[in-house]
Coordinates of C-alpha atoms and ligand atoms in Angstrom, one line a residue:
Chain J
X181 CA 71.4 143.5 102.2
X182 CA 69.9 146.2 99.9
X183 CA 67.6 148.6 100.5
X184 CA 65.2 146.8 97.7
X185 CA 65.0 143.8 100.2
X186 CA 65.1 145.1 103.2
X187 CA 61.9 147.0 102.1
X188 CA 60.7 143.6 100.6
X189 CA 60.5 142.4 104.2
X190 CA 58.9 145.3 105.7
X191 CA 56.1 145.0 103.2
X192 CA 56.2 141.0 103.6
X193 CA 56.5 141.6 107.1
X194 CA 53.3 144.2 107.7
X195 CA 52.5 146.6 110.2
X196 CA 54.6 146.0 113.6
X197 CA 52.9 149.4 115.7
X198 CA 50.5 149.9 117.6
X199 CA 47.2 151.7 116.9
X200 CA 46.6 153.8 120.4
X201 CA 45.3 153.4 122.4
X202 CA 47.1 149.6 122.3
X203 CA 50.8 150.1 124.0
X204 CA 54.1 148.5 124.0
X205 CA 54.5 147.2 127.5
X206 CA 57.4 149.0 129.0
X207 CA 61.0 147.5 130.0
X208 CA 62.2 146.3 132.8
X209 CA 62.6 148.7 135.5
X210 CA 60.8 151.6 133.0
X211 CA 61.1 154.8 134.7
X212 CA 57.1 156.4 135.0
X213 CA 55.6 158.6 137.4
X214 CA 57.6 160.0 140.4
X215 CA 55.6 158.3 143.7
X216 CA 56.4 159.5 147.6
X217 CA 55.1 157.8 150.6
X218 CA 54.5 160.3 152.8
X219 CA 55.2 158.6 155.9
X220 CA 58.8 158.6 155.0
X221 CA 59.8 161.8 153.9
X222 CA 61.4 164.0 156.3
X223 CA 61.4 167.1 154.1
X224 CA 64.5 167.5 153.7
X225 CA 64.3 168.4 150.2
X226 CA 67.5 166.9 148.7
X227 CA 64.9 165.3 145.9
X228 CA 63.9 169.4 144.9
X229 CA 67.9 170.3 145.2
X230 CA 68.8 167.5 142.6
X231 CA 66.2 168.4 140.5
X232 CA 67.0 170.0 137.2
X233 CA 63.6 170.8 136.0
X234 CA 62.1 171.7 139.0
X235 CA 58.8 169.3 138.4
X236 CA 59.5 168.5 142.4
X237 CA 59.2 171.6 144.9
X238 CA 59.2 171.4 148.8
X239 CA 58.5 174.7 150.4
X240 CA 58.9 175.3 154.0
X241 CA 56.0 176.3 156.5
X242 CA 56.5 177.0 160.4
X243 CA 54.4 173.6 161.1
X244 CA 54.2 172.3 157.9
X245 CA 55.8 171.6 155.0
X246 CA 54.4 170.9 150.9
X247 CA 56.0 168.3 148.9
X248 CA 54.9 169.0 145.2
X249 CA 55.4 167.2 141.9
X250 CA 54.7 168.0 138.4
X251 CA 55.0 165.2 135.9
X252 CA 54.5 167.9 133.0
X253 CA 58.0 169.2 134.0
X254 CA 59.5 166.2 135.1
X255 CA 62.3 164.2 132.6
X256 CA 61.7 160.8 134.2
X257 CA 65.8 160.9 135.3
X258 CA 65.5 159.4 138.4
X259 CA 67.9 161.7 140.1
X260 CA 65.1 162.5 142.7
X261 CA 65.1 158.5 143.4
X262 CA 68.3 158.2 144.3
X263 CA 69.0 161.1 146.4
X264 CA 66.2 160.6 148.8
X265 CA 67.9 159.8 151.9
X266 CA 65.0 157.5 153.3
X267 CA 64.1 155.8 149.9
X268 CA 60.3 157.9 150.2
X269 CA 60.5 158.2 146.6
X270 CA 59.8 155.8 143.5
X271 CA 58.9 155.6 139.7
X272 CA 56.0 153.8 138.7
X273 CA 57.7 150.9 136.4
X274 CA 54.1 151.5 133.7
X275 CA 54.0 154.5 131.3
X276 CA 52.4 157.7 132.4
X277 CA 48.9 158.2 130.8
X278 CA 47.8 160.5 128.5
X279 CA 46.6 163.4 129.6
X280 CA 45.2 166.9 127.6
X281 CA 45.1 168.9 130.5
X282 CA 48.2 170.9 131.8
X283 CA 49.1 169.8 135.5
X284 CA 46.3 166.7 135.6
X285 CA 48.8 164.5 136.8
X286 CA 50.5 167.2 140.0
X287 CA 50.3 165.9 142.9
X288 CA 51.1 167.8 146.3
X289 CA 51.4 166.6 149.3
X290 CA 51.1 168.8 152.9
X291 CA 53.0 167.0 155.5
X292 CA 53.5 167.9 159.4
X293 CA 56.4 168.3 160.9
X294 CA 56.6 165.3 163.6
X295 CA 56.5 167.6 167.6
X296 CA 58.9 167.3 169.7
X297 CA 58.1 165.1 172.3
X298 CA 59.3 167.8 175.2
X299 CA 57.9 171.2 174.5
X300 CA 55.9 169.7 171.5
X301 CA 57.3 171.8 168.7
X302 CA 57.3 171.1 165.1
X303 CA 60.7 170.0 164.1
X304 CA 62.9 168.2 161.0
X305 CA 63.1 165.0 162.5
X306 CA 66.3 162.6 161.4
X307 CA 64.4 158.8 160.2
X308 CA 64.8 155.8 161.3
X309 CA 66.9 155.2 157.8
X310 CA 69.1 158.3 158.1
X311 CA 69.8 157.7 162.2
X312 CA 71.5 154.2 161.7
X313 CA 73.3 155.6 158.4
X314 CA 74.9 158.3 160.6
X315 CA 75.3 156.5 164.0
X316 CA 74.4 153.1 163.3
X317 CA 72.6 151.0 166.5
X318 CA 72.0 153.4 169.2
X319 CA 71.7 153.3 172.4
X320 CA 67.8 153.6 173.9
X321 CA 68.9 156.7 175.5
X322 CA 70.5 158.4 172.1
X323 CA 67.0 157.1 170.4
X324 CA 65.2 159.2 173.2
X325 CA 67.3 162.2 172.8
X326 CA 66.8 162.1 168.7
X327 CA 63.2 162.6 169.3
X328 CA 63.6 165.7 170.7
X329 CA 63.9 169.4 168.7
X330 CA 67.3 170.8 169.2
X331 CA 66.7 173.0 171.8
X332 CA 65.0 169.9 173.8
X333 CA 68.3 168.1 173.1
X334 CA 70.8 170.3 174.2
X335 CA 68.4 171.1 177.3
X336 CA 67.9 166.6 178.2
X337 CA 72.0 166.3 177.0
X338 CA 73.0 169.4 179.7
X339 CA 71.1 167.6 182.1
X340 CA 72.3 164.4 181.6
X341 CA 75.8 165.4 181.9
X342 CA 75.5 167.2 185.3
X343 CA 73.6 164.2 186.2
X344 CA 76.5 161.9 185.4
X345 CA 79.0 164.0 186.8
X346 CA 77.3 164.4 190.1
X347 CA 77.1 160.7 190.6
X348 CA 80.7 160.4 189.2
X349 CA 81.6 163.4 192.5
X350 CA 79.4 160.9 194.8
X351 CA 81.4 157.5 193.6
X352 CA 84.7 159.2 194.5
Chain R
X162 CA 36.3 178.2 81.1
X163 CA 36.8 181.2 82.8
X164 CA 40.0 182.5 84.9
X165 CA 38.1 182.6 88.4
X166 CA 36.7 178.7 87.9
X167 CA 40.1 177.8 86.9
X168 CA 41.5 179.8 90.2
X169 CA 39.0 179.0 92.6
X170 CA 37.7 175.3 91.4
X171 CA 39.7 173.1 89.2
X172 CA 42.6 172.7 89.3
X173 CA 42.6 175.7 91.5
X174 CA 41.6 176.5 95.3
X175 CA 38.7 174.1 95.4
X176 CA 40.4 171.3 94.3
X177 CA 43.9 172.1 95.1
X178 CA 43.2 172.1 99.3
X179 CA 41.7 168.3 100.0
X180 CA 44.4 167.0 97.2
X181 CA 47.0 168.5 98.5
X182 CA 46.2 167.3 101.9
X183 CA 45.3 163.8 100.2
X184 CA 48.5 164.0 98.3
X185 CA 50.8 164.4 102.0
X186 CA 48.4 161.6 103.2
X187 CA 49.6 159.5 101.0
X188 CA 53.3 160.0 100.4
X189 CA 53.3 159.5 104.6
X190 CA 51.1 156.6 104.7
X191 CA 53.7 155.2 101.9
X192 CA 56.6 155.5 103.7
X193 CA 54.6 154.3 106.6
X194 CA 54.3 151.1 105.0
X195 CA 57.6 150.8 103.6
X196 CA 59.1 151.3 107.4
X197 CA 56.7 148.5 108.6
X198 CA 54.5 151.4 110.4
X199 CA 50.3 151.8 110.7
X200 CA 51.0 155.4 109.8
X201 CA 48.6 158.4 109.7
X202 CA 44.4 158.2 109.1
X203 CA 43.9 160.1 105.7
X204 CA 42.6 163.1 107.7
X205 CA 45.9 163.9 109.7
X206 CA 46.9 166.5 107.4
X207 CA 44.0 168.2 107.7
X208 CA 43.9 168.1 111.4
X209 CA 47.5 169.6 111.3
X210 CA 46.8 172.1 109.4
X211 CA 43.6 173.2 111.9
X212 CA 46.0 172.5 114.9
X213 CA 48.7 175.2 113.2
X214 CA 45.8 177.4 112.8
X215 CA 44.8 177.5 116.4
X216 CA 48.5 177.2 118.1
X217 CA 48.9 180.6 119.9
X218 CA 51.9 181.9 117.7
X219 CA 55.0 183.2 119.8
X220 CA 55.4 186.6 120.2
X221 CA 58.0 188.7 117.5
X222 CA 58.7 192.6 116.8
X223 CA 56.2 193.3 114.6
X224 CA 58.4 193.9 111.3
X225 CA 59.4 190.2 111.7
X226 CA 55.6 188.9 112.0
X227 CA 54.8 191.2 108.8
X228 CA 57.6 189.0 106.7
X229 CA 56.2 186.1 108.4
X230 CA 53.0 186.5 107.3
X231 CA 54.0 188.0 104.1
X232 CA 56.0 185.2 102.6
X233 CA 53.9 182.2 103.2
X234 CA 51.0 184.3 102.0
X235 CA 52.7 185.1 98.9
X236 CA 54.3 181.6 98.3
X237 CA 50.8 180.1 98.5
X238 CA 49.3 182.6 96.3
X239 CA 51.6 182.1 93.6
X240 CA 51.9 178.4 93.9
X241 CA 47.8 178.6 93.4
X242 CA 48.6 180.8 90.3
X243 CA 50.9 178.3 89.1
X244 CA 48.5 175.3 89.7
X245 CA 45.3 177.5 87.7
X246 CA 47.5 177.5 84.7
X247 CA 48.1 173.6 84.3
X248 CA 47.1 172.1 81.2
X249 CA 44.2 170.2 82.3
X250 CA 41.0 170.3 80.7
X251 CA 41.1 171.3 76.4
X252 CA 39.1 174.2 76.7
X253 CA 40.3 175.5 79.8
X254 CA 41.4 178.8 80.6
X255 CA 45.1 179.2 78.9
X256 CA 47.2 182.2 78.3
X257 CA 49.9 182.9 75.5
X258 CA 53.2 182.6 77.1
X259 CA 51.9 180.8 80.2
X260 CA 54.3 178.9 80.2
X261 CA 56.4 180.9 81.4
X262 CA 54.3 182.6 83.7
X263 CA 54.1 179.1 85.5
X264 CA 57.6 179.3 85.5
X265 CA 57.7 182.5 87.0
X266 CA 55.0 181.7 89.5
X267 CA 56.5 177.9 90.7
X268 CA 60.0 179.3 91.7
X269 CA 58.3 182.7 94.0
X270 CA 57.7 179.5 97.1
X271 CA 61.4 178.7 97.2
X272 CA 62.9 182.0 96.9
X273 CA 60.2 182.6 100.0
X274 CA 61.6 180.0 101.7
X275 CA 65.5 181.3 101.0
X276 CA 64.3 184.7 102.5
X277 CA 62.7 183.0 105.5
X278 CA 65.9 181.2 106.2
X279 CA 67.4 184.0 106.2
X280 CA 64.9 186.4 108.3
X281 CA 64.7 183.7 110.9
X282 CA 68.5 184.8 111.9
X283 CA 69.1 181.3 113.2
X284 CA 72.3 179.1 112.1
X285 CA 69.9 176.8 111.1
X286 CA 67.9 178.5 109.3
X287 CA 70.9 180.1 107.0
X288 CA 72.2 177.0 106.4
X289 CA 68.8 175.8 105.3
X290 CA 68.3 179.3 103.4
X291 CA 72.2 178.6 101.7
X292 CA 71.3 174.9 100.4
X293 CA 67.8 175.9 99.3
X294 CA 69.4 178.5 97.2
X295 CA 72.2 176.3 95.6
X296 CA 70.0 173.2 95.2
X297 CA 67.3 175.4 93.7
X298 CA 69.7 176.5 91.0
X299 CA 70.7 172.7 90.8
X300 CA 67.7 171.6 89.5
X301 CA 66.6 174.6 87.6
X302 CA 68.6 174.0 85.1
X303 CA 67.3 170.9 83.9
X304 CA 63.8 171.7 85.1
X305 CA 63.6 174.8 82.6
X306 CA 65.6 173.3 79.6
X307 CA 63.1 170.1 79.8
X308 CA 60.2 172.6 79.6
X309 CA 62.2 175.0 76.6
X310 CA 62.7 171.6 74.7
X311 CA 59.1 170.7 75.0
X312 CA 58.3 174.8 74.0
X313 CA 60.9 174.2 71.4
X314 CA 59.4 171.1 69.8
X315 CA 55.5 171.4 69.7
X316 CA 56.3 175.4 69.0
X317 CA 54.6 177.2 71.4
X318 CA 54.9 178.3 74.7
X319 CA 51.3 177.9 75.4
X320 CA 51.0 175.0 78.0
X321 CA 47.9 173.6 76.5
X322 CA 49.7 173.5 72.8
X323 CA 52.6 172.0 74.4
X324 CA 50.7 169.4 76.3
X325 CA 48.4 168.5 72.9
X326 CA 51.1 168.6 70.0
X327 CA 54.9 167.8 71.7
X328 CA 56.5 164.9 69.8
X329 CA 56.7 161.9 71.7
X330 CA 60.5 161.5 71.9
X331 CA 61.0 164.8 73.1
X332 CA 58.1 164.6 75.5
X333 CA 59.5 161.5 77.0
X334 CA 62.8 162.8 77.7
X335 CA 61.4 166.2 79.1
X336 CA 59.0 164.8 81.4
X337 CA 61.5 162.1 82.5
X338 CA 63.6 165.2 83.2
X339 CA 61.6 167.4 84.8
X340 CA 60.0 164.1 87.2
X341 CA 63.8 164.0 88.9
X342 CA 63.4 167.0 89.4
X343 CA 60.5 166.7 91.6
X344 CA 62.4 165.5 94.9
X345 CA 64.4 168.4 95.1
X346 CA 61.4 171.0 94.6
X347 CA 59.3 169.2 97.0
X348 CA 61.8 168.3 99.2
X349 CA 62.0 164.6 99.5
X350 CA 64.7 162.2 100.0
X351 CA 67.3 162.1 98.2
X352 CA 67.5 165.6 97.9
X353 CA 65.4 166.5 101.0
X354 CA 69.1 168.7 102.2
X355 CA 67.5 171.9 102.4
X356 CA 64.8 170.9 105.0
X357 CA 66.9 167.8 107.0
X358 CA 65.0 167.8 110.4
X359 CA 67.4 165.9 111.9
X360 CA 70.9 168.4 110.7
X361 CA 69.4 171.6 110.2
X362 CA 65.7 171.0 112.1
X363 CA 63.8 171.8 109.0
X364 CA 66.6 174.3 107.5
X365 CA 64.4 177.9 106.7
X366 CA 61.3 176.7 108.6
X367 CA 63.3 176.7 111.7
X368 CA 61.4 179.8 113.1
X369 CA 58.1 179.2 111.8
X370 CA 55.6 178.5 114.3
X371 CA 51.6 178.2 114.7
X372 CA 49.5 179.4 111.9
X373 CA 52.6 180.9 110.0
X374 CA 54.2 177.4 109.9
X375 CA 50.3 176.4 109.2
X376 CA 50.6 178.9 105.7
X377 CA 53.8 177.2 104.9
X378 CA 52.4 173.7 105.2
X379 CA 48.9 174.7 103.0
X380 CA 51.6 176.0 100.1
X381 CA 53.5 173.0 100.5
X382 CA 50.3 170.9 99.7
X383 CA 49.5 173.2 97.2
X384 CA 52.5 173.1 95.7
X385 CA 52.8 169.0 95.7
X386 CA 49.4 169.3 93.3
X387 CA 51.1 171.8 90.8
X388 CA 53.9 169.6 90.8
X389 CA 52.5 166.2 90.0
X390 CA 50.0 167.9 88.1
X391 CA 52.7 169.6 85.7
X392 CA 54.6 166.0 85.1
X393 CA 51.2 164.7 84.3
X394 CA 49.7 167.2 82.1
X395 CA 52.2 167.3 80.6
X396 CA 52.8 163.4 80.2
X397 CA 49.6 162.6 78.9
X398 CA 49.0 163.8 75.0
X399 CA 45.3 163.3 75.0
X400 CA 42.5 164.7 76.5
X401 CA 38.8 163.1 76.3
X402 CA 36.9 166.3 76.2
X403 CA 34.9 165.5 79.0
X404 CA 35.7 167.5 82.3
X405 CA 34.6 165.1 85.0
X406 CA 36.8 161.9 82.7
X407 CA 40.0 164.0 82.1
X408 CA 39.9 166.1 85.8
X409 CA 39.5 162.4 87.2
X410 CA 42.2 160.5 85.6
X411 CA 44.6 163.8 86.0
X412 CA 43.8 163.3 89.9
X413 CA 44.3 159.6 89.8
X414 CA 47.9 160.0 88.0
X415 CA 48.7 162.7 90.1
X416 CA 48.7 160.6 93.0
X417 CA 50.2 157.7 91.4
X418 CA 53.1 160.4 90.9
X419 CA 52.8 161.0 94.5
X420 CA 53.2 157.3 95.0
X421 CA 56.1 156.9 93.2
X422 CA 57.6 160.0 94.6
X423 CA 57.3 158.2 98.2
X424 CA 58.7 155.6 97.1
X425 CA 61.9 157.1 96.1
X426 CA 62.1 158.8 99.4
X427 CA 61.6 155.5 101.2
X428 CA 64.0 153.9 99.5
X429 CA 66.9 156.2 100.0
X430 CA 68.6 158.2 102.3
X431 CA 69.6 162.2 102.5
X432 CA 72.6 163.4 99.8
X433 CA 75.1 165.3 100.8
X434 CA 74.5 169.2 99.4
X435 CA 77.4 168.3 97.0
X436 CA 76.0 165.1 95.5
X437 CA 72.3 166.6 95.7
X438 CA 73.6 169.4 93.2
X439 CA 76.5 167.2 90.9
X440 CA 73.1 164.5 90.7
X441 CA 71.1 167.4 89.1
X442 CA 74.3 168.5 87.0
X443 CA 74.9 165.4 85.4
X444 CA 71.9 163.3 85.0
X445 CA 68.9 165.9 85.3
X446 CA 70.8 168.4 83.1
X447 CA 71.8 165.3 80.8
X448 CA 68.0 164.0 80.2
X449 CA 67.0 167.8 79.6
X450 CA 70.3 168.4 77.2
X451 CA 69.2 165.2 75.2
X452 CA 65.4 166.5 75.2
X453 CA 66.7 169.6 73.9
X454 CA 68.9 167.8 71.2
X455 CA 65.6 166.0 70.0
X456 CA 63.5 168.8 69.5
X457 CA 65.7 171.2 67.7
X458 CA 67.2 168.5 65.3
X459 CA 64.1 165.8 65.4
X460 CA 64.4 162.7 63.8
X461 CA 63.8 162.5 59.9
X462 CA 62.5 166.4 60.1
Ligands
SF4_537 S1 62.8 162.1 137.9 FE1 64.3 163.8 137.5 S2 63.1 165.4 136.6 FE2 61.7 164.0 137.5 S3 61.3 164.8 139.5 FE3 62.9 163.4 139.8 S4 64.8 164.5 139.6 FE4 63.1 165.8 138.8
SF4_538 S1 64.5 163.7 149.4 FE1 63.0 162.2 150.2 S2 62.9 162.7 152.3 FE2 63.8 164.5 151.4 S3 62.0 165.8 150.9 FE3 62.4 164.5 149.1 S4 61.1 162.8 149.4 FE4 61.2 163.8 151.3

């Protein structure tokens, strides 16, 4: 085919783009926006680690701790996606809008750390998600004992071994 | 007419700016259409041009932002120069010898651009510079014998004489000459190797950025309109006599010129620096040698 009539059937053809603010709808699993549900991060910050253009931050407070996105920086590369340990994050599958205003679109989130259900401290709790990847089913008791900060834990798991090996003294 | 009107009105400043912006319009919008695309509204290269204007320019040591500032200025200003001295209107304003003044004045914007390319100290930049340079001379050489055959046959080297009184044979092989030798001085496919975005991203311009890059742009417009217009004036052997008639129908086949030119580019694809130069060698150079053969032994003179 020559160039002559392959520019024949782009005339014959016509326009094929869009005039904005019309779109092309986007692919199949189209990677937009970064989302998090909150309720699943454990801020542990893996998603700001993998992150090569930093446009995800998580900074660290004694109770708190900030989860912050900017889609200005970010390169839509999923990486973030796919190291979050407790699948918190996704990508919007429809194209970012467009935006004239430098950081419109950042987001940040504040999120508490859950207490410790002993002495009530803020501490990094392991999910759900990342306690049956690492241990798989637990026992009711090892559940309890997750729940607690580590200083709680070794405290209850002390205890629970003297426990067990005074009633082990008492059965012999 | 007087120098200033000439400068500052037609076919200077006044009318120069919105048809050189027109003129960009539509060589895009072509291409547009010949890719399948909606392409730009006829007032994107104006809005470019303000956007360029009001980009905060990076920071440079300040003996790099006086060339910076210094080239464009001085390619614009001599690509105007160039454009007040087309033959346009009979009774314009017209030197002895302008000719080669317009000469003079229409090569300053590349041997800007060469120096840019160089200044910018980027790879790119030289190698933009280095092509510039060779293709420049490329098509020089038929670009100046086309205009000495034309000088050569209607015996002067007053632009106006030339445009009234060249023989047709002569002025048909000259012009045909010097129009092939408009991709390369504007920079259009085929010969667009000295500004390839994709190779070389932009070659010389490389560095330029905000309103400098903005400067650069407004002389490129400017000089599409001395371009066109210098195929044209020199194309057409008549003149009406009345300024609005002969100022209109030089616009309207200016920007058929810039049609055509679009056209071309659409329809091909980027030469190699090699071909780009052996093109202008052989064929340019050949039209321009056969221009010159016609007007120093013209038929049955
Ligand atoms: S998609 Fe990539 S660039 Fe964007 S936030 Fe995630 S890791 Fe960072
Ligand atoms: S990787 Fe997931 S869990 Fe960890 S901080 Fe990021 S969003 Fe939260």
């Amino acid at each position: 085919m020559s160039i002559l009539d392959i520019l024949a059937d782009n005339l014959r053809q016509g326009v094929v783009t869009l005039r904005y603010p019309q779109r092309v709808p986007p692919p199949p699993n189209y990677r937009g926006l970064v989302q998090i549900q909150s309720e699943e991060c454990v801020g542990c910050a893996s998603c700001a680690y993998v992150c090569v253009s930093a446009a995800i931050q998580v900074t660290d407070q004694p109770e708190t701790y900030t989860w912050s996105y900017d889609p200005g920086k970010c390169t839509f590369c999923g990486r973030c996606v796919d190291a979050c340990p407790t699948h918190a994050l996704q990508m919007q599958e429809e194209r970012p809008p467009i935006y004239h205003q430098a950081q419109k679109l950042a987001v940040t989130y504040r999120m508490a750390y859950p207490r410790c259900e002993g002495c009530g401290k803020p501490f990094k709790v392991a999910t759900e998600i990342l306690r049956q990847r690492a241990y798989g089913e637990l026992s009711e008791q090892t559940e309890q004992l997750l729940r607690l900060c580590p200083t709680c834990r070794q405290k209850e798991a002390l205890k629970l071994m003297i426990e067990a090996r005074r009633v082990k003294e008492a059965t012999q | 007419m007087s120098s200033w009107f000439a400068l500052l009105v037609f076919p200077g400043f006044l009318y120069a700016l919105p048809m050189g912006w027109l003129m960009l319009w539509v060589e895009r919008k072509t291409l547009a259409r010949l890719q399948s695309r909606i392409g730009p509204p006829f007032y994107q290269p104006l809005f470019d041009f303000i956007k360029l204007m009001t980009k905060e320019p990076l920071p440079r040591p300040s003996q790099e932002n006086r060339f910076y500032l210094f080239l464009p200025l001085l390619a614009l200003g001599a690509t105007l120069g160039a454009l007040t001295l087309l033959p346009v209107l009979p009774h314009s304003f017209s030197l002895v010898g302008d000719l080669a003044l317009f000469i003079a004045l229409i090569e300053i914007a590349p041997i800007c651009l060469v120096l840019l390319g160089f200044l910018s100290r980027s790879i790119f930049g030289q190698v933009g510079a280095v092509r510039e340079a060779v293709l420049t001379i490329a098509s020089n050489l038929p670009f100046i014998a086309a205009l000495i055959a034309l000088a050569y046959a209607s015996g002067s080297l007053r632009l106006m004489d030339i445009a009234l009184h060249a023989p047709p044979l002569a002025r048909g092989l000259a012009v045909l000459a010097i129009f092939a030798c408009l991709p390369i001085k504007l920079r259009l496919n085929p010969f667009s190797v000295a500004n390839a975005e994709q190779e070389i991203y932009q070659g010389a311009l490389t560095e330029l950025d905000g309103w400098r890059l903005g400067l650069w742009e407004l002389n490129h417009a400017v000089e599409w309109v001395a371009l066109s217009g210098l195929t044209v004036s020199l194309a057409l052997p008549w003149r009406s006599g009345l300024a609005v008639l002969d100022a209109a129908i030089f616009a309207l086949l200016s920007l058929a010129v810039v049609f055509l030119l679009a056209c071309l580019a659409g329809a091909t694809a980027r030469l190699k620096v090699g071909q780009a130069s052996r093109f202008y060698w052989r064929w340019g150079f050949g039209f321009a040698l056969l221009a010159l053969a016609v007007s120093f032994f013209p038929f049955g003179g």
